[in-house]
Tab-separated table of C-alpha atoms in Angstrom:
chain	number	residue	atom	x	y	z
F	272	MET	CA	-42.764	-14.259	9.657
F	273	ALA	CA	-39.565	-14.017	7.109
F	274	ARG	CA	-36.434	-15.331	8.095
F	275	PRO	CA	-33.568	-12.963	8.787
F	276	THR	CA	-31.068	-12.470	6.103
F	277	ARG	CA	-27.798	-13.876	6.652
F	278	ILE	CA	-24.716	-12.022	6.777
F	279	SER	CA	-21.535	-13.554	5.708
F	280	GLU	CA	-18.234	-13.485	7.375
F	281	ALA	CA	-17.078	-10.929	4.820
F	282	GLN	CA	-19.888	-8.832	5.089
F	283	VAL	CA	-19.210	-8.332	9.050
F	284	LEU	CA	-15.563	-7.931	8.447
F	285	ALA	CA	-16.107	-5.161	6.030
F	286	ALA	CA	-18.472	-3.505	8.077
F	287	ALA	CA	-15.367	-4.291	11.121
F	288	ARG	CA	-13.057	-2.223	8.852
F	289	GLU	CA	-14.976	0.863	8.358
F	290	VAL	CA	-15.771	0.929	12.128
F	291	PHE	CA	-12.253	0.278	13.263
F	292	LEU	CA	-10.614	2.831	10.735
F	293	GLU	CA	-13.096	5.595	11.727
F	294	GLY	CA	-12.930	4.972	15.834
F	295	GLY	CA	-9.645	3.130	16.120
F	296	ILE	CA	-9.572	-0.027	18.357
F	297	ARG	CA	-12.087	1.878	20.690
F	298	ALA	CA	-14.634	1.585	18.696
F	299	THR	CA	-17.431	-1.014	19.574
F	300	THR	CA	-18.825	-4.255	18.489
F	301	ALA	CA	-22.162	-2.908	18.885
F	302	GLU	CA	-21.276	-0.418	16.328
F	303	VAL	CA	-19.653	-3.252	14.224
F	304	ALA	CA	-22.741	-4.814	14.786
F	305	ARG	CA	-25.455	-1.990	13.622
F	306	ARG	CA	-23.323	-1.056	10.400
F	307	ALA	CA	-23.261	-4.975	9.452
F	308	GLY	CA	-27.201	-5.364	10.223
F	309	VAL	CA	-26.655	-8.338	13.101
F	310	ALA	CA	-27.408	-8.925	16.401
F	311	GLU	CA	-24.146	-8.282	18.483
F	312	GLY	CA	-24.102	-11.681	20.165
F	313	SER	CA	-23.893	-13.010	16.214
F	314	ILE	CA	-20.409	-11.606	16.223
F	315	PHE	CA	-18.971	-13.301	18.778
F	316	LYS	CA	-20.311	-16.508	17.418
F	317	ARG	CA	-17.659	-15.697	14.711
F	318	PHE	CA	-15.036	-13.951	16.513
F	319	PRO	CA	-14.128	-14.731	20.011
F	320	THR	CA	-12.814	-11.220	21.434
F	321	LYS	CA	-13.353	-7.740	19.831
F	322	PHE	CA	-9.137	-8.449	19.428
F	323	GLU	CA	-9.721	-10.863	16.871
F	324	LEU	CA	-12.246	-9.317	15.220
F	325	PHE	CA	-10.204	-5.928	15.032
F	326	ARG	CA	-6.972	-8.358	13.919
F	327	GLN	CA	-8.690	-10.094	11.370
F	328	ALA	CA	-10.802	-6.551	9.962
F	329	MET	CA	-7.558	-4.769	9.754
F	330	ASN	CA	-5.489	-7.654	7.666
F	331	LEU	CA	-6.648	-6.542	4.327
F	332	SER	CA	-5.933	-8.999	1.790
F	333	VAL	CA	-5.566	-7.894	-1.121
F	334	GLU	CA	-4.184	-9.287	-4.468
F	335	GLU	CA	-1.172	-8.389	-5.783
F	336	PRO	CA	-1.271	-4.543	-7.483
F	337	ALA	CA	-1.514	-4.457	-11.313
F	338	TRP	CA	1.759	-2.456	-11.377
F	339	LEU	CA	3.602	-4.949	-9.649
F	340	LEU	CA	2.626	-8.124	-11.352
F	341	ALA	CA	3.160	-6.070	-14.826
F	342	LEU	CA	6.861	-4.998	-14.006
F	343	PRO	CA	8.898	-7.949	-15.661
F	344	ALA	CA	6.845	-7.127	-19.014
F	345	ARG	CA	8.044	-3.550	-18.621
F	346	VAL	CA	11.618	-3.988	-18.917
F	347	GLY	CA	13.259	-2.658	-21.941
F	348	VAL	CA	9.789	-1.530	-23.425
F	349	GLY	CA	9.362	2.171	-23.967
F	350	ASP	CA	11.149	5.220	-22.370
F	351	VAL	CA	12.196	4.409	-18.494
F	352	GLN	CA	10.935	7.709	-17.113
F	353	ASP	CA	7.358	7.377	-18.763
F	354	THR	CA	7.542	3.811	-17.241
F	355	LEU	CA	8.066	5.526	-13.870
F	356	THR	CA	5.360	8.370	-14.072
F	357	ASP	CA	2.970	5.665	-14.883
F	358	LEU	CA	4.450	3.480	-12.272
F	359	GLY	CA	4.488	6.123	-9.585
F	360	THR	CA	0.795	7.029	-10.408
F	361	GLU	CA	-0.272	3.411	-9.727
F	362	MET	CA	1.640	3.173	-6.706
F	363	VAL	CA	0.064	6.011	-5.251
F	364	ALA	CA	-3.551	4.588	-5.819
F	365	TYR	CA	-2.376	1.410	-4.323
F	366	PHE	CA	-0.699	3.055	-1.154
F	367	ARG	CA	-4.100	4.974	-0.936
F	368	LEU	CA	-6.183	1.734	-0.413
F	369	VAL	CA	-3.613	0.327	2.060
F	370	ALA	CA	-1.881	2.769	3.880
F	371	PRO	CA	-5.037	3.305	6.158
F	372	PHE	CA	-4.784	-0.355	6.971
F	373	MET	CA	-0.979	0.039	7.714
F	374	MET	CA	-1.099	3.060	10.099
F	375	MET	CA	-4.008	1.564	12.105
F	376	ARG	CA	-1.972	-1.923	12.597
F	377	TRP	CA	1.285	0.030	13.543
F	378	SER	CA	-0.691	2.151	15.901
F	379	ASN	CA	-2.146	-1.029	17.647
F	380	ALA	CA	0.644	-3.314	17.008
F	381	ASP	CA	0.044	-4.786	20.981
F	382	CYS	CA	-3.781	-5.678	19.922
F	383	LEU	CA	-2.621	-7.610	16.951
F	384	GLY	CA	0.297	-9.978	18.027
F	385	GLY	CA	2.160	-12.253	15.789
F	386	GLY	CA	1.621	-15.930	15.249
F	387	ALA	CA	2.065	-18.831	12.580
F	388	SER	CA	-0.619	-17.352	10.484
F	389	THR	CA	1.157	-14.144	9.876
F	390	PRO	CA	2.176	-13.505	5.787
F	391	PRO	CA	5.171	-12.879	4.632
F	392	ASN	CA	6.060	-9.107	4.647
F	393	PRO	CA	4.954	-7.964	1.751
F	394	ALA	CA	6.467	-4.780	1.503
F	395	LEU	CA	9.544	-6.550	1.430
F	396	GLN	CA	8.476	-8.577	-1.117
F	397	ARG	CA	7.122	-5.806	-3.292
F	398	LEU	CA	10.215	-3.693	-2.373
F	399	ARG	CA	12.522	-6.983	-4.312
F	400	LYS	CA	10.636	-7.159	-7.001
F	401	LEU	CA	10.596	-3.326	-7.966
F	402	ALA	CA	14.842	-3.488	-7.276
F	403	GLY	CA	14.478	-6.403	-9.779
F	404	TYR	CA	12.766	-4.254	-11.881
F	405	PHE	CA	15.553	-1.636	-11.839
F	406	GLU	CA	18.185	-4.256	-11.894
F	407	ALA	CA	16.959	-5.543	-15.051
F	408	GLU	CA	17.105	-2.516	-16.990
F	409	MET	CA	20.299	-1.338	-15.556
F	410	ARG	CA	21.862	-4.585	-16.944
F	411	LEU	CA	20.180	-3.680	-20.365
F	412	GLY	CA	22.324	-0.393	-19.967
F	413	ARG	CA	18.666	1.621	-19.896
F	414	MET	CA	19.554	2.960	-16.175
F	415	ARG	CA	22.926	4.087	-14.676
F	416	ARG	CA	24.470	1.271	-12.361
F	417	HIS	CA	23.853	1.802	-8.591
F	418	ASP	CA	22.411	-0.573	-5.981
F	419	PRO	CA	18.954	-1.836	-7.075
F	420	GLU	CA	17.849	-2.015	-3.786
F	421	ILE	CA	18.858	1.779	-3.118
F	422	LEU	CA	17.176	2.848	-5.998
F	423	ALA	CA	13.784	0.935	-5.210
F	424	ARG	CA	13.948	2.430	-1.529
F	425	VAL	CA	14.426	5.915	-2.950
F	426	PHE	CA	11.248	5.777	-5.313
F	427	ALA	CA	9.171	3.459	-3.522
F	428	GLY	CA	9.631	5.363	0.263
F	429	SER	CA	9.220	8.779	-1.510
F	430	ILE	CA	5.442	7.788	-2.670
F	431	GLN	CA	4.629	6.099	0.418
F	432	ASN	CA	5.704	9.006	2.352
F	433	PHE	CA	3.647	11.410	-0.169
F	434	VAL	CA	0.456	9.236	0.765
F	435	PHE	CA	0.908	9.190	4.419
F	436	LEU	CA	1.229	12.884	4.367
F	437	GLU	CA	-1.545	13.014	2.261
F	438	ILE	CA	-3.938	11.092	4.864
F	439	LEU	CA	-2.558	13.378	7.588
F	440	ALA	CA	-3.470	16.533	5.837
F	441	THR	CA	-6.915	15.606	5.062
F	442	SER	CA	-8.305	17.716	7.902
F	443	GLN	CA	-5.887	21.125	7.131
F	444	GLU	CA	-6.615	23.812	5.184
F	445	GLU	CA	-3.913	23.332	2.792
F	446	LEU	CA	-3.439	20.077	1.119
F	447	PRO	CA	-0.304	18.557	-0.263
F	448	LEU	CA	0.686	18.957	-3.822
F	449	PRO	CA	-1.541	17.045	-6.141
F	450	ALA	CA	-0.484	13.161	-7.017
F	451	PRO	CA	0.452	13.800	-11.098
F	452	THR	CA	2.422	16.587	-10.010
F	453	TYR	CA	4.456	14.928	-7.247
F	454	VAL	CA	4.956	12.098	-9.252
F	455	ARG	CA	6.536	13.801	-12.468
F	456	GLY	CA	8.724	16.024	-10.133
F	457	LEU	CA	9.823	13.100	-8.416
F	458	VAL	CA	10.602	11.126	-11.961
F	459	ARG	CA	12.528	13.996	-13.052
F	460	LEU	CA	14.942	14.370	-9.785
F	461	PHE	CA	15.345	10.576	-10.086
F	462	TRP	CA	16.380	10.339	-13.094
F	463	VAL	CA	19.472	12.739	-12.274
F	464	GLY	CA	20.965	9.939	-10.731
F	465	ALA	CA	19.585	7.077	-12.700
F	466	ALA	CA	19.836	8.190	-16.162
F	467	PRO	CA	22.483	6.256	-18.449
F	468	ILE	CA	25.607	7.640	-18.854
F	469	PRO	CA	25.967	8.786	-22.311
F	470	LYS	CA	28.306	6.655	-24.190
F	471	GLU	CA	30.740	9.162	-25.587
F	472	SER	CA	30.918	10.291	-21.935
F	473	LEU	CA	32.652	6.580	-20.894
F	474	GLY	CA	35.442	7.548	-23.597
């Protein structure tokens, strides 16, 4: 008789993510086991409780997004509005990936708890790096002087809100604006307040 295929912990967590995102915390470990193709008892050999399985499954560990890593290289390069349009498009794709996990974690915070293993808040880290990009462009005179953190909150928060509403509207007949239309409109509006003041206007 052939030995059963060994399922890795990563495969169990991948199945758990799918099940919990579909059914929430009320989904059962039996459902996870069926999705992973393992016996339910084998799950508890790796995870002592369903809540621990849920906690680890919802702790999505993703590499820093490409748009964030590329920010320093974009300073002073090309047209700022074009950069913001590219940046916004990339951020929509990123938030589409992580938003379901964020929403599930927020709605079940009492099940997740804290602990020493809790990583630094990635949202704040992203915000600071985006603010750093705006600050660098302002130093070069390519953007109007504003508080860079406020600019970062406005830009990133608007895109994050777009993705959240997009997720919430998936069951509705009328969907939100297409992402490219929204990003272009956001950049045009954002640039009204962020465009550098022409030198002749200063004199």
